[in-house]
PDB file of C-alpha atoms in Angstrom:
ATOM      1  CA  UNK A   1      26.412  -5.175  17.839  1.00  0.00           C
ATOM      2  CA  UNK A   2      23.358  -2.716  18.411  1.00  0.00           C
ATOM      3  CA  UNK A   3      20.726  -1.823  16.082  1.00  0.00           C
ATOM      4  CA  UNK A   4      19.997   1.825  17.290  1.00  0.00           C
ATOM      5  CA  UNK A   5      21.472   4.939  16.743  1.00  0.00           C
ATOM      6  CA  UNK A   6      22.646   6.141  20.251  1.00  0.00           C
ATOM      7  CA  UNK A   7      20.947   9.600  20.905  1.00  0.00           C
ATOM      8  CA  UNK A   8      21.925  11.571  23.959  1.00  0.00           C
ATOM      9  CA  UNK A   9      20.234  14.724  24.518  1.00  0.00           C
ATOM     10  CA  UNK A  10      23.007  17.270  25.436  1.00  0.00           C
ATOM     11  CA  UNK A  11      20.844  20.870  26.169  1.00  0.00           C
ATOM     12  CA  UNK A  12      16.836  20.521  26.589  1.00  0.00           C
ATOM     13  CA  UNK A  13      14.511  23.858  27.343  1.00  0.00           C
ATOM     14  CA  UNK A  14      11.224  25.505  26.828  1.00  0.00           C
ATOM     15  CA  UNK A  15      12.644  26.618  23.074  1.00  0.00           C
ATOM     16  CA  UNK A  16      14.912  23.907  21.954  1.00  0.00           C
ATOM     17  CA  UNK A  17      16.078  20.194  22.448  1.00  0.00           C
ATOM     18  CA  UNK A  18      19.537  19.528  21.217  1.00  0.00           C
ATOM     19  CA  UNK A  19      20.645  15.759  20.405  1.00  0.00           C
ATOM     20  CA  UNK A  20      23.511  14.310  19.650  1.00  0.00           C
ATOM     21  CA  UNK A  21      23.132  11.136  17.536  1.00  0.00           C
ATOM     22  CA  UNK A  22      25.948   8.682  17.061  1.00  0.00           C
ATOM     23  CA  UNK A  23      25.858   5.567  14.692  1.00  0.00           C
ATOM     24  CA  UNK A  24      27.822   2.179  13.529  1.00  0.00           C
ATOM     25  CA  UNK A  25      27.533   1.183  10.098  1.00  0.00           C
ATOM     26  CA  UNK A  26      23.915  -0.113   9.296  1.00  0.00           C
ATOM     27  CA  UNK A  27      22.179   1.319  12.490  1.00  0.00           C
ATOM     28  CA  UNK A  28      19.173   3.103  12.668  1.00  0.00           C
ATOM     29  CA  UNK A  29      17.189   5.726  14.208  1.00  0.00           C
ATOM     30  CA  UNK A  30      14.078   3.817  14.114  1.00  0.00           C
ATOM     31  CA  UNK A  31      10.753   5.264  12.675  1.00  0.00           C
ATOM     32  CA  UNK A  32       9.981   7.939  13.884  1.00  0.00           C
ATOM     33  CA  UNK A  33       7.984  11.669  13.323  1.00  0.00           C
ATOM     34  CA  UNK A  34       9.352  15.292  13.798  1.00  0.00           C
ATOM     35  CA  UNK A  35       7.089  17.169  15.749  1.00  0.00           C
ATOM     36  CA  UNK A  36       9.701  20.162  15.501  1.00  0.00           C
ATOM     37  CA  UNK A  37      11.125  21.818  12.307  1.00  0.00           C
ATOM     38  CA  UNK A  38      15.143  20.752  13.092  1.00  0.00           C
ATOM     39  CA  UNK A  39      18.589  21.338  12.199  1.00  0.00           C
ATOM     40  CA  UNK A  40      20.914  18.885  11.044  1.00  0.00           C
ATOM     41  CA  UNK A  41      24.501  19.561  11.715  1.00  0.00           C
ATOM     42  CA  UNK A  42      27.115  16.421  10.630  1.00  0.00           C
ATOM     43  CA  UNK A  43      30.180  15.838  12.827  1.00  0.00           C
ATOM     44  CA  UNK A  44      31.550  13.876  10.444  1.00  0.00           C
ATOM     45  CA  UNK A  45      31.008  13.028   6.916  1.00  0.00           C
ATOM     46  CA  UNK A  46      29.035   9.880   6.154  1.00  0.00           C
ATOM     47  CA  UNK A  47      26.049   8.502   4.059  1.00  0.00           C
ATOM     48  CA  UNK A  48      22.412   7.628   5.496  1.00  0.00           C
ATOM     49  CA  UNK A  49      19.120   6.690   4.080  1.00  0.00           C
ATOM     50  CA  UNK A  50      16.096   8.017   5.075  1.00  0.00           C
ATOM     51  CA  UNK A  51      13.200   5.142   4.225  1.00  0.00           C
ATOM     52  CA  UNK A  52       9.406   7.072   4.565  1.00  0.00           C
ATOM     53  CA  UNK A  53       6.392   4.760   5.357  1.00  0.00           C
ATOM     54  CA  UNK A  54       5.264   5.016   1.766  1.00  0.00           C
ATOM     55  CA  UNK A  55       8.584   2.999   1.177  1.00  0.00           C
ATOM     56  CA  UNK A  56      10.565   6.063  -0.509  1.00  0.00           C
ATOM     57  CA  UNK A  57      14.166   5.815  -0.016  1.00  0.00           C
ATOM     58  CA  UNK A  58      16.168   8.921   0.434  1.00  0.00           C
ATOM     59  CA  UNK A  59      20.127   8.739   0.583  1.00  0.00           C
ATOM     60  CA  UNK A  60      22.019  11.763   1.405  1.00  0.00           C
ATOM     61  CA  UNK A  61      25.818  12.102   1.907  1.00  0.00           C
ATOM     62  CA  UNK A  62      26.794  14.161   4.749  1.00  0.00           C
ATOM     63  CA  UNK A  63      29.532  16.362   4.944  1.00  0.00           C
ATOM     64  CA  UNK A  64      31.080  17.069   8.971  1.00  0.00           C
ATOM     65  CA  UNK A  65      29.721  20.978   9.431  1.00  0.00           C
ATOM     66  CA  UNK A  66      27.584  21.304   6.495  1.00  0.00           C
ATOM     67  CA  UNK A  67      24.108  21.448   8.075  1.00  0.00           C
ATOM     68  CA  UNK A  68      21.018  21.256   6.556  1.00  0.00           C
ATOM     69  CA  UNK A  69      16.966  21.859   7.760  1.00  0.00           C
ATOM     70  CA  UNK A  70      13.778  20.084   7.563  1.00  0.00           C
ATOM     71  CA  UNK A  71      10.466  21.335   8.253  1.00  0.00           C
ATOM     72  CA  UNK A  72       8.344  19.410  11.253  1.00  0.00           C
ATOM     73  CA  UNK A  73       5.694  16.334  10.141  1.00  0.00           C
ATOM     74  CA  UNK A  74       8.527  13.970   8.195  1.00  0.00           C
ATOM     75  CA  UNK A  75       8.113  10.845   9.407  1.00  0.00           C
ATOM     76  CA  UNK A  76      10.852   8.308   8.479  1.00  0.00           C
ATOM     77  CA  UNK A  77      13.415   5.765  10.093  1.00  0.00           C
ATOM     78  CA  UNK A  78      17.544   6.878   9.471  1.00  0.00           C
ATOM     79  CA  UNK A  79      20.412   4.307   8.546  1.00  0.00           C
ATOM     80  CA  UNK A  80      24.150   4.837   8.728  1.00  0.00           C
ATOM     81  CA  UNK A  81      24.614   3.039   5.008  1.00  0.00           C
ATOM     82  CA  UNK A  82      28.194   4.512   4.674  1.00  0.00           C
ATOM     83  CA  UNK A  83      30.859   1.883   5.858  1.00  0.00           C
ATOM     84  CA  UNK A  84      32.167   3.789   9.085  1.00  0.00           C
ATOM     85  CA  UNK A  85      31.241   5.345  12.301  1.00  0.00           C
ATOM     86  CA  UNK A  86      28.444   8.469  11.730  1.00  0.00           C
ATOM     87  CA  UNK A  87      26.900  11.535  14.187  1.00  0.00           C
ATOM     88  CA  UNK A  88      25.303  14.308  13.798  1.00  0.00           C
ATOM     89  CA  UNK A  89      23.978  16.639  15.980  1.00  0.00           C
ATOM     90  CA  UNK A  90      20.095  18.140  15.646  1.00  0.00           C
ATOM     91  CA  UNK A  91      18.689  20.318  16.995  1.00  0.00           C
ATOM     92  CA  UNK A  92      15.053  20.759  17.304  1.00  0.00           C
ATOM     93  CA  UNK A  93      13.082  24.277  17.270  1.00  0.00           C
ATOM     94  CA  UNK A  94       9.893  23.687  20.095  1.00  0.00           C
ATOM     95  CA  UNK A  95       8.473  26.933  19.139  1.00  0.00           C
ATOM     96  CA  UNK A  96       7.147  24.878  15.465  1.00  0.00           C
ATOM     97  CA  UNK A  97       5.375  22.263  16.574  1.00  0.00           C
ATOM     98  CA  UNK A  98       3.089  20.532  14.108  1.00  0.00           C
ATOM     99  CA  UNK A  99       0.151  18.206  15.318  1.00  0.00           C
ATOM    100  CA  UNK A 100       0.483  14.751  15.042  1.00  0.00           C
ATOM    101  CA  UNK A 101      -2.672  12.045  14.780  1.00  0.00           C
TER     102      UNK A 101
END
């Protein structure tokens, strides 16, 4: 079984990058940063944790349609920790980028 998240980018322009995200039980993103403020939108419900570099754990149960938004600069790597199948799609805003070291 894979260990990453499977992200396929369905729309990219000048304005906005739109991906589609789709997970197995206990697989992650990997750690990564948002250079973009972004959208969140669930397909499905399901339950991830967000773990930060400083080693903060953030879990979050996600609800299909119920999107949420997060400013640009979080850095952090995403697990499925619910017991089934999980994707959501985001969508990134270019237009917000933040500068990253």
């Amino acid at each position: 079984m894979t260990t990453t998240a499977r992200p396929s980018v369905q729309h990219e322009d000048e304005q906005v990058r739109v991906t589609r995200w789709d997970f197995e039980p206990d697989t992650r993103t990997g750690r990564h940063v948002h250079e973009h403020d972004y959208v969140v939108v669930p397909v499905v419900d399901g339950r991830i944790s967000a773990f930060a570099p400083d080693g903060t754990v953030t879990e979050s149960q996600l609800r299909a349609g119920e999107s949420y938004a997060r400013p640009a600069g979080g850095e952090h790597d995403v697990v499925n920790t619910g017991g089934t199948w999980l994707a959501f799609v985001e969508i990134e805003l270019k237009g917000t980028s933040k500068a990253v070291a």
